[in-house]
mmCIF file of C-alpha atoms in Angstrom:
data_model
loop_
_atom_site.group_PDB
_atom_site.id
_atom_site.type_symbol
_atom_site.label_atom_id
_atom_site.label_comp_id
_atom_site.label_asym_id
_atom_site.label_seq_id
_atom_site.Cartn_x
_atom_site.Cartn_y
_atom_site.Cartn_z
ATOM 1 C CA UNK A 19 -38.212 -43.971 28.507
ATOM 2 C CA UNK A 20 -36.403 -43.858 24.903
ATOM 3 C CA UNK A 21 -33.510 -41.360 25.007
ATOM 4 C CA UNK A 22 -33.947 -39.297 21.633
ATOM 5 C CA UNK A 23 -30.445 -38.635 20.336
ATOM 6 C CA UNK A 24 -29.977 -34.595 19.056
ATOM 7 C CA UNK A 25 -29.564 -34.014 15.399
ATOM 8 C CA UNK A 26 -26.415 -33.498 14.282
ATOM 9 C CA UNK A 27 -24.355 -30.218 13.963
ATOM 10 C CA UNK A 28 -24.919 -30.174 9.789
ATOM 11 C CA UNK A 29 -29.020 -30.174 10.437
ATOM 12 C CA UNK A 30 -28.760 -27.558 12.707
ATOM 13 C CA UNK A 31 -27.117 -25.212 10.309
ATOM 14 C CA UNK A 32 -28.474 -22.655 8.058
ATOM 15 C CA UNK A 33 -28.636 -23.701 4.786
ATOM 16 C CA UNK A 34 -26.544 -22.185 2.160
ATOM 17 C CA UNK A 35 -29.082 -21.380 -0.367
ATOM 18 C CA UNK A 36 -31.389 -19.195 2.318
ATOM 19 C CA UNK A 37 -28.943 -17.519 4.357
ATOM 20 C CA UNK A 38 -28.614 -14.362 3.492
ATOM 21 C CA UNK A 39 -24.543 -13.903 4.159
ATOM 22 C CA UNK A 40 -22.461 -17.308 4.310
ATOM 23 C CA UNK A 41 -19.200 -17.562 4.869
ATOM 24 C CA UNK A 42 -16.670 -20.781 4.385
ATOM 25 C CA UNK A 43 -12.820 -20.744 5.973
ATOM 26 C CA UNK A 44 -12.550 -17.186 5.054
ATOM 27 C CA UNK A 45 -9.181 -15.873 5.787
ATOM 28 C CA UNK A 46 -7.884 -12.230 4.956
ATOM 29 C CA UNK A 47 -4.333 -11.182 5.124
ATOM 30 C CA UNK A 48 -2.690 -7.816 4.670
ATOM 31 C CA UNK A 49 1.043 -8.351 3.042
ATOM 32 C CA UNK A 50 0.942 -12.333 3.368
ATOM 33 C CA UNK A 51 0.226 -11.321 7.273
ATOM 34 C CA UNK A 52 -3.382 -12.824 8.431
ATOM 35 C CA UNK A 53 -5.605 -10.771 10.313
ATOM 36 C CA UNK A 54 -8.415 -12.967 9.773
ATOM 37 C CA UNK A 55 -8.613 -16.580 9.243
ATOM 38 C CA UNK A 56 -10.845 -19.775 9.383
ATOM 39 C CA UNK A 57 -14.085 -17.913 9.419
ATOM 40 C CA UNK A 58 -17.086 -20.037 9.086
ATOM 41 C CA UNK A 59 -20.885 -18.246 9.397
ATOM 42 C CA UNK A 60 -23.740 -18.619 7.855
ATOM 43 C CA UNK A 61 -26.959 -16.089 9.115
ATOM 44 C CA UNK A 62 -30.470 -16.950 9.998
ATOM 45 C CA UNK A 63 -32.987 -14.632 8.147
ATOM 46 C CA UNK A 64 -34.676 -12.267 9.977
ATOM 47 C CA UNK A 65 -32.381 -11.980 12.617
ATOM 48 C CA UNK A 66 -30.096 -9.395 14.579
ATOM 49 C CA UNK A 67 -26.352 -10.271 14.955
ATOM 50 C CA UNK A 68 -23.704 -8.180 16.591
ATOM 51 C CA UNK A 69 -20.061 -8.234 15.562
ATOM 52 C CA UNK A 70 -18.245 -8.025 19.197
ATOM 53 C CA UNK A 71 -14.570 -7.463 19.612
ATOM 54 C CA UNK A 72 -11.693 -4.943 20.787
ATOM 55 C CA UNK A 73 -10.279 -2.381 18.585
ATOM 56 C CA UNK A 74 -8.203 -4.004 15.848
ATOM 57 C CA UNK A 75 -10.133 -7.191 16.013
ATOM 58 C CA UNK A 76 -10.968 -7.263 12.265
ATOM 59 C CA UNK A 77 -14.474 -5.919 12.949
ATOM 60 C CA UNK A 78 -14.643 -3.490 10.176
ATOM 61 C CA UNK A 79 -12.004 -5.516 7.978
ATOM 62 C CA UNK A 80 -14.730 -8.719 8.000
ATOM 63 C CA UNK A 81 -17.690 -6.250 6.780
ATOM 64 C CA UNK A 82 -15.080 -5.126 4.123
ATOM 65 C CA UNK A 83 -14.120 -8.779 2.849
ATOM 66 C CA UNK A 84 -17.467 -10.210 2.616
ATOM 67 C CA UNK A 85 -18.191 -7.255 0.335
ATOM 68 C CA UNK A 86 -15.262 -7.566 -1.763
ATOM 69 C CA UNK A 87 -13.943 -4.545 -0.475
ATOM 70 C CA UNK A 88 -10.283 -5.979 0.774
ATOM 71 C CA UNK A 89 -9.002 -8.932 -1.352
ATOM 72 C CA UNK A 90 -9.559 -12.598 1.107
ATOM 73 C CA UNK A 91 -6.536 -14.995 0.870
ATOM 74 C CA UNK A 92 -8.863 -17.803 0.726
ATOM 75 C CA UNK A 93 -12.473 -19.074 1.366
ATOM 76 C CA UNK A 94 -15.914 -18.526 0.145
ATOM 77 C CA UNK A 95 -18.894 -16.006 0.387
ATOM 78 C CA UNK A 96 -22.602 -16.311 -0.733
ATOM 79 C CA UNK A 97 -25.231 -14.226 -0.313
ATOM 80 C CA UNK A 98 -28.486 -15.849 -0.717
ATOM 81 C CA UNK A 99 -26.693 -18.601 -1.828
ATOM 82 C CA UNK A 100 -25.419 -16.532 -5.231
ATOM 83 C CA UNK A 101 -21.940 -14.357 -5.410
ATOM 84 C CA UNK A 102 -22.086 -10.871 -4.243
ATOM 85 C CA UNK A 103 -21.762 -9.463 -7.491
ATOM 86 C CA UNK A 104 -25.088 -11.057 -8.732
ATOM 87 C CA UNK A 105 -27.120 -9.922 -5.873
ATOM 88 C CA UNK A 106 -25.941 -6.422 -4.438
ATOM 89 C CA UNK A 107 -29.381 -5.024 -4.781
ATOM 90 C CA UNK A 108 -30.407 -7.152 -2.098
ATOM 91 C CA UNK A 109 -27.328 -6.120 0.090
ATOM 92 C CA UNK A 110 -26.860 -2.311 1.807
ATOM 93 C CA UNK A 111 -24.276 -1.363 3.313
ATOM 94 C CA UNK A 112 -23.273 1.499 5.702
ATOM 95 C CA UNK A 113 -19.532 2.330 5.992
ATOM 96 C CA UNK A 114 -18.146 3.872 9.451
ATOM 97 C CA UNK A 115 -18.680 7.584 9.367
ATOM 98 C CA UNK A 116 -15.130 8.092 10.232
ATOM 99 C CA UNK A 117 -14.385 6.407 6.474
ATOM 100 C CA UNK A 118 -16.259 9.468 4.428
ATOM 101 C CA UNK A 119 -15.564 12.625 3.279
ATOM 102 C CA UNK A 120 -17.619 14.850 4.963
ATOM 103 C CA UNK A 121 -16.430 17.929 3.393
ATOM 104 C CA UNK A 122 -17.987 16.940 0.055
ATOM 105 C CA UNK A 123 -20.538 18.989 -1.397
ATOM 106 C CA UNK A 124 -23.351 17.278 -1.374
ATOM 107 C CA UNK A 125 -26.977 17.429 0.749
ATOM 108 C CA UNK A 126 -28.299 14.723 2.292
ATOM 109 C CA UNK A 127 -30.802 14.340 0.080
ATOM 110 C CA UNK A 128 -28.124 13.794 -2.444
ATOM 111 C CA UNK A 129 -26.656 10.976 -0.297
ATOM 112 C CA UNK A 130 -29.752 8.940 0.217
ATOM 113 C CA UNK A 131 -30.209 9.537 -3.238
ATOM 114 C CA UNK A 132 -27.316 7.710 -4.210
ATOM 115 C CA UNK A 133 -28.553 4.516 -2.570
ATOM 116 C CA UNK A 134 -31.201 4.620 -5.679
ATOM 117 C CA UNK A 135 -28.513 4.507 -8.082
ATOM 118 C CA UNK A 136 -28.091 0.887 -8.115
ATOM 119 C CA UNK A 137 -31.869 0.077 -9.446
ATOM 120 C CA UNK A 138 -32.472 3.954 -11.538
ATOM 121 C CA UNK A 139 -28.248 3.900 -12.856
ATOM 122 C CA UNK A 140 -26.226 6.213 -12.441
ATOM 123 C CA UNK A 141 -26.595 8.170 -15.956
ATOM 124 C CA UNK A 142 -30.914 8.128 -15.568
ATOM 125 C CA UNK A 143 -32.481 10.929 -13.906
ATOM 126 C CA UNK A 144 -34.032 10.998 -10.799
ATOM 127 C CA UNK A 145 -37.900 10.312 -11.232
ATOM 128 C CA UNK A 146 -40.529 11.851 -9.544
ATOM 129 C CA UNK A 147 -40.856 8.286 -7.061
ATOM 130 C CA UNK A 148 -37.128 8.277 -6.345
ATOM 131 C CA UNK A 149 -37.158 11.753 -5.239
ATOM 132 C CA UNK A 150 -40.322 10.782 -3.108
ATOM 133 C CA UNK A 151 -38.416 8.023 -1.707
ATOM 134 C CA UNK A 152 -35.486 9.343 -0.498
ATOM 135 C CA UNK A 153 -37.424 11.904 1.238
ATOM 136 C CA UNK A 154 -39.530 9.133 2.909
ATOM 137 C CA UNK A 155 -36.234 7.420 3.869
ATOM 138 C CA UNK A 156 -35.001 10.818 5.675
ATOM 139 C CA UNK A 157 -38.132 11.072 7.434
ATOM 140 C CA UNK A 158 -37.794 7.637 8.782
ATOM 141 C CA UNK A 159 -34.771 8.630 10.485
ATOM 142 C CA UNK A 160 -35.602 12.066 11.407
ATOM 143 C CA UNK A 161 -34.164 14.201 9.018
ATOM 144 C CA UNK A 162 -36.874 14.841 6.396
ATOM 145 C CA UNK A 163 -36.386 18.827 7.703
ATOM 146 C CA UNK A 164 -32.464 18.723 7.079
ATOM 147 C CA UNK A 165 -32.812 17.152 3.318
ATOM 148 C CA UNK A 166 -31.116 20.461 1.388
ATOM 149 C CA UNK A 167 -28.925 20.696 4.000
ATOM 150 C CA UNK A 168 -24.782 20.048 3.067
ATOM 151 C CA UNK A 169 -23.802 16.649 5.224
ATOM 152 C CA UNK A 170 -20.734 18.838 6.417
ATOM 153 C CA UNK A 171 -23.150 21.084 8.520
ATOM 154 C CA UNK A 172 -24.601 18.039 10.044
ATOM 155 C CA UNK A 173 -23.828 16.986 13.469
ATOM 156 C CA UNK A 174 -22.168 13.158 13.216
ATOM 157 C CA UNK A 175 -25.509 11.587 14.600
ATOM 158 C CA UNK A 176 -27.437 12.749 11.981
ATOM 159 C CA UNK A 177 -24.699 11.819 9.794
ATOM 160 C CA UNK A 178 -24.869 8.391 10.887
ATOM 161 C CA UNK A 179 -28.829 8.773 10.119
ATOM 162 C CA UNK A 180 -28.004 10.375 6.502
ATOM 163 C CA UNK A 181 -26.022 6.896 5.839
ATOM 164 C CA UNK A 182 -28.767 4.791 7.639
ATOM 165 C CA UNK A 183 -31.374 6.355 5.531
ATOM 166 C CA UNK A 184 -29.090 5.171 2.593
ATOM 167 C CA UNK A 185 -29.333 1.606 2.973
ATOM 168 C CA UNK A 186 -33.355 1.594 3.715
ATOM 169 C CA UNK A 187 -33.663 3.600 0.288
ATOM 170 C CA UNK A 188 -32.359 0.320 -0.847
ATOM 171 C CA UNK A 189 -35.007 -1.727 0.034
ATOM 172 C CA UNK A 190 -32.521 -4.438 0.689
ATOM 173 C CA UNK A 191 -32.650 -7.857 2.616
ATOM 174 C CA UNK A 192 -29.579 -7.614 3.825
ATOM 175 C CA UNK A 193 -27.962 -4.497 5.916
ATOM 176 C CA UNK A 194 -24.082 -4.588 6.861
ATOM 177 C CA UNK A 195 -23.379 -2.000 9.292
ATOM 178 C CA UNK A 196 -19.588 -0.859 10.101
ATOM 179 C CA UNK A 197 -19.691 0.355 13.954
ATOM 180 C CA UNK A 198 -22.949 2.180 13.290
ATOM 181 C CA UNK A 199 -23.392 3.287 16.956
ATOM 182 C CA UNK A 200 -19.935 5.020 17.309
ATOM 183 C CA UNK A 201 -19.872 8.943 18.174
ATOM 184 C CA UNK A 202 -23.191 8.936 18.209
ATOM 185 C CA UNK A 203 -25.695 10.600 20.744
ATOM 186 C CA UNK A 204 -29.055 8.901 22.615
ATOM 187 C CA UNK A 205 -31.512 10.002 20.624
ATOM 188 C CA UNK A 206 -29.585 8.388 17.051
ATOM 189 C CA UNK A 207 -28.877 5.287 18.905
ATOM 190 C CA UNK A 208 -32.669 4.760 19.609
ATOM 191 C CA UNK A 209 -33.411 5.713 16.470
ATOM 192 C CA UNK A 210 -31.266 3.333 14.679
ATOM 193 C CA UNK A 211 -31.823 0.483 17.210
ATOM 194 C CA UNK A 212 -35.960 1.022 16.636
ATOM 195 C CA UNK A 213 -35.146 0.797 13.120
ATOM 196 C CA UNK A 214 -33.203 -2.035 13.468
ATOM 197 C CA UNK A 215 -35.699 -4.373 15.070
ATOM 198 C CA UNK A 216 -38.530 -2.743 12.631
ATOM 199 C CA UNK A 217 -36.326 -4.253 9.270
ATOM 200 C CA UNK A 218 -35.923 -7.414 11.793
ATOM 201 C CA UNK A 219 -39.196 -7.830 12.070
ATOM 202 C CA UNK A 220 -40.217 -7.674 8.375
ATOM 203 C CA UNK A 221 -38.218 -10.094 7.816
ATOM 204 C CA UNK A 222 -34.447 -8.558 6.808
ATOM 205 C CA UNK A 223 -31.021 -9.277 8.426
#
């Protein structure tokens, strides 16, 4: 019997170029002190990964860095193997609902909406397909019914939904989430987790 030696650790690793987020001794620090350091990732398209760790692990501040969002002491990002800034469109992002102003007057169609803004700009108008699509997105989480309604008479699940429907507007290939099951109830964490393995499944991270 030959023994067949395994490949080694570089072949086994995602290539730069393909993954959709990589991410190369990364460290953040917040007045010269480190809260983050040494990261090395690269994801697997198509995939599912959870972020796991106590409050005050950095969760939220590693979402943040790899979109530019806090300043990193050192390291590099790619996303599809190109700097964020040259491939957002591909990237959505929901923020942790306890981050936004709630109280601002806006519906949640108008919030969805803005998820358009990146491909229509934000001085265009809203076209006939854009409105169509953001509608589409709200009924896809549930909320085509609440679309007129201000987000500040919303209960925080369907918050949490107004946000989710946000990112799918995008049509991204990408989708950061910051703690999008916190405060929520049953019936939005099914909702998001079906969603989840539905963009999974077609292929997005």
């Amino acid at each position: 019997m030959t023994a067949v030696a395994p490949p080694p650790a570089a072949a086994l690793r995602t290539p730069v170029e393909s993954s959709p987020v990589s991410v190369r001794d990364m460290t953040v620090a917040y007045q010269r002190q480190p809260v983050l350091w040494n990261v090395d990732y690269a994801a697997k398209p198509g995939t599912l990964v959870a972020i796991v760790g106590p409050n005050g692990a950095g969760k939220s501040t590693l979402i943040k860095a790899l979109l530019d969002l806090v300043p990193r002491a050192s390291g590099d990002i790619s996303f599809f193997g190109k700097p964020y800034r040259e491939i957002r469109q591909r990237v959505a992002y929901v923020p942790q609902r306890t981050s936004v102003d709630w109280d601002f007057p806006v519906t949640a169609w108008d919030v969805v909406t803005m998820g358009l803004y990146g491909r229509l700009g934000w001085l265009r108008p809203v076209t006939r397909a854009a409105r169509r699509k953001s509608l589409d997105a709200l009924e896809q989480v549930g909320l085509a019914e609440f679309a007129q309604r201000q987000i500040s008479q919303l209960s925080g699940g369907q918050q949490q939904r107004v946000f989710l429907a946000r990112a799918l507007v995008q049509e991204a290939d990408l989708y950061l989430m910051d703690e999008p099951f916190a405060g929520v109830d049953a019936a939005t964490e099914r909702t998001i987790v079906g969603l989840l393995r539905a963009l999974r499944d077609a292929g997005k991270t």
